[in-house]
Amino acid sequence: MFDIGEELKKLPDSPGVYLMHDKFDTIIYVGKAVSLKNRVRQYFQQSRKVSPKIERMISQIVRFEYIVTDSEVEALVLECNLIKEHSPKYNTMLKDDKSYPYIKATIQEPYPRLLFVHDRKRDAARYFGPYTSVGAMKETLDFLIKTYSLRTCNKKLCPGKIEGRACLYHHIDRCSAPCQGLISEEEYNKNFEKALQILSGNYMPVIRELTELMKEASDNMEYERAAIFRDRIQSIRRVAEKQKASGNETDDRDIIAMASENDEAVVQVFFIRNGKMIGREHHYLSGVTDESEADIISSFIKQYYADTPYIPREILIPCELEDAEVISAWLSEKREHKVYLLVPKIGEKDRLVKLAKNNAELVLKKDSERLKKEERQTTGAMKELAKLLNLDGLTRVESFDISNTGGFESVGSMVVFEHGKPKKHDYRKFKIRTVKGPDDYASMREVLTRRIEHGLKDINNNEEGFAKLPDIILMDGGRGQVNIALEVLDSFGLMIPVCGMVKDDKHRTRGLYFNNIEIPIDTGSECFKLITRIQDETHRFAIEYHRSLRSKEQVHSILDDIKGIGPARRKALVRYFKSIEAIRDASVDELCNVPNFNKNVAESVYDFFHGGQDNA
């Protein structure tokens, strides 16, 4: 039994991270502290003054744990990682996870290349970006490679040495073929430097050179050649127009501001590189009720820059942050150069922060209805489901399905929804190993057993994968499927709610089977729509996996295994009943109605599907 009072006495006066657990042992809050002893105790003092949100969180705490670190910066890094891993209910969460590409210039190579990359590494290459518009970036990259005939292959070239044969790109005038020695290293690098000038924003020297070449060609009445230079000039100007000047400064900086309403917030980020605005992005955060502007900005910065490969020298923010020094030290460590968090009061920088705030307010106003609708369809629908089943709370739903062709090549699928949204990284596929023939119950028993076995193994080994168990299991069927799941769970000593989706005569869900009771469900509710999405996704995932395993050589009908059924009778069966399921459900009298069938053949088919004969 966890005694909070006694555990509070054991808290060390050291920096670290603390994790709050509820009665389901779910982590509901992660925080950092300069002194764990002082910070954690504050939550349980009678004289505490906290927001209603934190008060609700405190009322749900059953136990806490903590991790001691060597410094507050180390605690901040650990806090970021734990928040991302566990998505605690009462932490402010960044809802979208965006990454931005770069153009990588391999200047360390004899014949360098321009590459599209997602990560900025610590190597000898030169990086341009990050770019917020992938389309514009690819257009620029393609233009530069085409204009200056730069190679795109990954051959390791040595000056003066011929490598293989010229590729297709050379034959369509897209590559100057340095691999064939058709261009000197000096001339190639001269062209490459022009491309780098354009990427750096230094367009005028290249434009002046092209203008002179265009005039020279025109004077010599080489009008087609002059038109080529003219088109290149126009293309370079279009590239230049994609970056709008925002000041005379040459330092890189991000401008951050926000707007919030109820439990949602929008944070706007402007990207300025080399004094030019290269783009902007907005990000959504949830769980901001009762949070101050400083708290929201602080949470955003820690989550956003934890994974962003590039950190600028300056980050302009609208207000002072309580942990600004720690965040600055952490960012400086990641960047390997000093990073400044600035709160401008006057001048151009202040204007940019206000501009970012105005944009955030516009986005929030524009998307408020969409955000509310999304909340109703996801977390709102999960709350409806929990209320309908009289459960305290649901976060993770797992749903299972079996797919086969008449019992051949049976497979199982597991899909996962968290907070009302599909979590595709956690989807799993199962190829049925122990069951022969069309026995969905036995196949489901195998799938659930393997899923739980993997989960317990991963938990014991402290590994990811199957380690996270569901809050509820949804079965695509009624009592039979539910009982199979409950038997499997009981064999492992697990108490996980299992809910069946009961179908009507038209194979549409009419209610939920839970705790031996059929519960009606409003077909117009968001809860019903969520269940339908989960159902459809489970079927889709199973069917796609099954199709991927099939080939023409694998196509097999379970009907071939029935005594007395040859090609003609098999074809007649399928024509008459249209599906294996209909044949399985047919009575002996109904089977006798099939052309060329007698009672003995009909009984043979019926017995095959109902256990009346041995087909091993």
Short mmCIF file of C-alpha atoms in Angstrom, two decimals, residues 232-418:
data_model
loop_
_atom_site.label_atom_id
_atom_site.label_comp_id
_atom_site.label_asym_id
_atom_site.label_seq_id
_atom_site.Cartn_x
_atom_site.Cartn_y
_atom_site.Cartn_z
CA ARG A 232 16.79 30.97 -66.04
CA ILE A 233 16.72 34.57 -64.81
CA GLN A 234 12.94 34.42 -64.41
CA SER A 235 13.19 31.11 -62.53
CA ILE A 236 15.79 32.49 -60.14
CA ARG A 237 13.63 35.56 -59.47
CA ARG A 238 10.69 33.26 -58.67
CA VAL A 239 12.87 31.37 -56.19
CA ALA A 240 13.93 34.67 -54.65
CA GLU A 241 10.32 35.80 -54.26
CA LYS A 242 9.55 32.78 -52.10
CA GLN A 243 11.65 34.35 -49.36
CA LYS A 244 10.48 37.75 -48.16
CA ALA A 245 12.86 40.05 -46.34
CA SER A 246 11.92 40.81 -42.75
CA GLY A 247 14.77 42.97 -41.56
CA ASN A 248 18.43 43.78 -41.94
CA GLU A 249 19.65 41.22 -39.36
CA THR A 250 21.62 38.23 -40.62
CA ASP A 251 21.04 35.98 -37.60
CA ASP A 252 18.55 33.14 -37.66
CA ARG A 253 15.59 33.39 -35.32
CA ASP A 254 12.18 31.92 -34.60
CA ILE A 255 9.29 34.14 -33.53
CA ILE A 256 6.73 32.47 -31.26
CA ALA A 257 3.32 33.70 -30.10
CA MET A 258 0.02 32.10 -29.16
CA ALA A 259 -3.72 32.40 -28.71
CA SER A 260 -5.94 30.18 -26.57
CA GLU A 261 -9.60 29.43 -25.99
CA ASN A 262 -11.02 26.95 -23.46
CA ASP A 263 -8.87 23.82 -23.59
CA GLU A 264 -7.19 24.53 -26.94
CA ALA A 265 -4.32 26.78 -27.99
CA VAL A 266 -2.65 27.68 -31.27
CA VAL A 267 1.03 28.58 -31.32
CA GLN A 268 2.32 30.44 -34.37
CA VAL A 269 5.99 30.16 -35.36
CA PHE A 270 7.72 32.40 -37.92
CA PHE A 271 11.02 31.10 -39.33
CA ILE A 272 13.62 33.73 -40.21
CA ARG A 273 16.90 32.56 -41.73
CA ASN A 274 19.65 34.92 -42.81
CA GLY A 275 17.30 37.84 -42.29
CA LYS A 276 14.62 36.37 -44.54
CA MET A 277 11.29 34.85 -43.57
CA ILE A 278 11.30 31.40 -45.13
CA GLY A 279 7.92 30.33 -43.80
CA ARG A 280 5.56 29.94 -40.87
CA GLU A 281 3.69 27.15 -39.16
CA HIS A 282 0.98 26.89 -36.54
CA HIS A 283 0.69 24.13 -33.96
CA TYR A 284 -2.21 23.01 -31.79
CA LEU A 285 -1.96 22.25 -28.08
CA SER A 286 -4.55 20.62 -25.87
CA GLY A 287 -5.06 20.59 -22.11
CA VAL A 288 -4.40 24.32 -21.64
CA THR A 289 -7.38 25.03 -19.35
CA ASP A 290 -6.29 27.33 -16.49
CA GLU A 291 -2.75 27.52 -17.95
CA SER A 292 -1.05 30.92 -18.23
CA GLU A 293 0.47 32.21 -21.45
CA ALA A 294 3.94 31.62 -20.00
CA ASP A 295 3.11 28.02 -19.07
CA ILE A 296 1.76 27.28 -22.56
CA ILE A 297 4.76 28.86 -24.31
CA SER A 298 7.15 27.00 -22.01
CA SER A 299 5.43 23.63 -22.67
CA PHE A 300 5.44 24.27 -26.40
CA ILE A 301 9.14 25.19 -26.56
CA LYS A 302 10.18 22.10 -24.62
CA GLN A 303 8.14 19.69 -26.75
CA TYR A 304 8.76 21.40 -30.08
CA TYR A 305 12.54 21.83 -29.86
CA ALA A 306 13.05 18.37 -28.35
CA ASP A 307 12.84 16.87 -31.86
CA THR A 308 13.50 19.83 -34.16
CA PRO A 309 16.89 19.28 -35.84
CA TYR A 310 17.67 22.98 -36.18
CA ILE A 311 17.64 25.51 -33.34
CA PRO A 312 18.19 29.20 -34.22
CA ARG A 313 20.34 31.63 -32.30
CA GLU A 314 17.38 33.69 -31.09
CA ILE A 315 13.84 32.73 -30.09
CA LEU A 316 11.51 35.70 -29.66
CA ILE A 317 8.62 35.07 -27.26
CA PRO A 318 5.74 37.26 -25.98
CA CYS A 319 6.34 36.93 -22.21
CA GLU A 320 8.92 36.06 -19.56
CA LEU A 321 9.19 32.36 -18.65
CA GLU A 322 9.83 31.11 -15.14
CA ASP A 323 12.29 28.48 -16.38
CA ALA A 324 13.80 30.59 -19.18
CA GLU A 325 17.39 30.13 -17.97
CA VAL A 326 17.07 26.34 -17.85
CA ILE A 327 15.41 26.20 -21.29
CA SER A 328 18.10 28.48 -22.73
CA ALA A 329 20.86 26.29 -21.26
CA TRP A 330 19.20 23.15 -22.66
CA LEU A 331 18.78 24.65 -26.15
CA SER A 332 22.35 25.98 -26.09
CA GLU A 333 23.58 22.49 -25.26
CA LYS A 334 21.60 21.01 -28.16
CA ARG A 335 22.77 23.71 -30.59
CA GLU A 336 26.35 23.76 -29.25
CA HIS A 337 26.15 27.56 -29.32
CA LYS A 338 24.41 30.09 -27.11
CA VAL A 339 20.63 30.37 -27.66
CA TYR A 340 18.82 33.49 -26.45
CA LEU A 341 15.17 33.64 -25.34
CA LEU A 342 14.16 37.26 -25.86
CA VAL A 343 11.00 39.18 -24.95
CA PRO A 344 11.09 42.29 -27.17
CA LYS A 345 9.25 45.40 -25.98
CA ILE A 346 9.75 47.84 -28.86
CA GLY A 347 10.95 47.96 -32.45
CA GLU A 348 10.89 45.51 -35.32
CA LYS A 349 11.21 42.40 -33.15
CA ASP A 350 8.24 43.42 -31.03
CA ARG A 351 6.25 44.01 -34.22
CA LEU A 352 7.07 40.49 -35.44
CA VAL A 353 5.92 38.91 -32.15
CA LYS A 354 2.64 40.85 -32.34
CA LEU A 355 2.24 39.81 -35.97
CA ALA A 356 2.70 36.17 -34.97
CA LYS A 357 0.10 36.61 -32.21
CA ASN A 358 -2.39 38.12 -34.66
CA ASN A 359 -1.88 35.14 -36.96
CA ALA A 360 -2.39 32.71 -34.08
CA GLU A 361 -5.67 34.44 -33.16
CA LEU A 362 -6.85 34.26 -36.77
CA VAL A 363 -6.03 30.56 -37.02
CA LEU A 364 -7.76 29.82 -33.71
CA LYS A 365 -10.85 31.74 -34.74
CA LYS A 366 -10.94 30.06 -38.12
CA ASP A 367 -10.36 26.57 -36.78
CA SER A 368 -12.25 26.75 -33.49
CA GLU A 369 -15.26 24.91 -34.93
CA ARG A 370 -13.04 22.32 -36.55
CA LEU A 371 -11.18 21.79 -33.29
CA LYS A 372 -14.43 21.41 -31.36
CA LYS A 373 -15.74 18.95 -33.95
CA GLU A 374 -12.49 16.97 -33.80
CA GLU A 375 -12.69 16.87 -30.00
CA ARG A 376 -16.28 15.58 -30.16
CA GLN A 377 -15.29 12.89 -32.65
CA THR A 378 -12.23 11.68 -30.71
CA THR A 379 -11.83 12.29 -26.98
CA GLY A 380 -15.50 13.27 -26.70
CA ALA A 381 -16.57 9.98 -28.30
CA MET A 382 -14.27 8.06 -25.93
CA LYS A 383 -15.90 9.78 -22.96
CA GLU A 384 -19.34 8.83 -24.34
CA LEU A 385 -18.23 5.20 -24.62
CA ALA A 386 -16.85 5.20 -21.06
CA LYS A 387 -20.09 6.71 -19.74
CA LEU A 388 -22.24 4.23 -21.71
CA LEU A 389 -20.30 1.29 -20.20
CA ASN A 390 -20.03 2.92 -16.76
CA LEU A 391 -16.22 2.91 -16.84
CA ASP A 392 -14.06 5.59 -15.19
CA GLY A 393 -12.03 6.49 -18.24
CA LEU A 394 -10.78 5.09 -21.54
CA THR A 395 -7.67 6.02 -23.46
CA ARG A 396 -6.54 2.95 -25.41
CA VAL A 397 -8.89 0.69 -27.38
CA GLU A 398 -7.77 -2.49 -29.14
CA SER A 399 -9.96 -4.25 -31.70
CA PHE A 400 -9.39 -7.64 -33.35
CA ASP A 401 -10.63 -9.38 -36.48
CA ILE A 402 -10.05 -12.63 -38.40
CA SER A 403 -9.85 -12.80 -42.19
CA ASN A 404 -9.60 -15.84 -44.47
CA THR A 405 -10.84 -17.32 -47.71
CA GLY A 406 -13.02 -20.18 -46.66
CA GLY A 407 -10.64 -21.00 -43.82
CA PHE A 408 -7.53 -20.90 -45.99
CA GLU A 409 -4.58 -18.66 -45.03
CA SER A 410 -6.35 -17.28 -41.93
CA VAL A 411 -4.90 -14.10 -40.46
CA GLY A 412 -5.72 -11.88 -37.51
CA SER A 413 -5.48 -8.14 -37.13
CA MET A 414 -5.16 -5.84 -34.15
CA VAL A 415 -5.81 -2.12 -34.51
CA VAL A 416 -5.30 0.46 -31.80
CA PHE A 417 -7.11 3.72 -31.14
CA GLU A 418 -5.80 6.15 -28.52
#
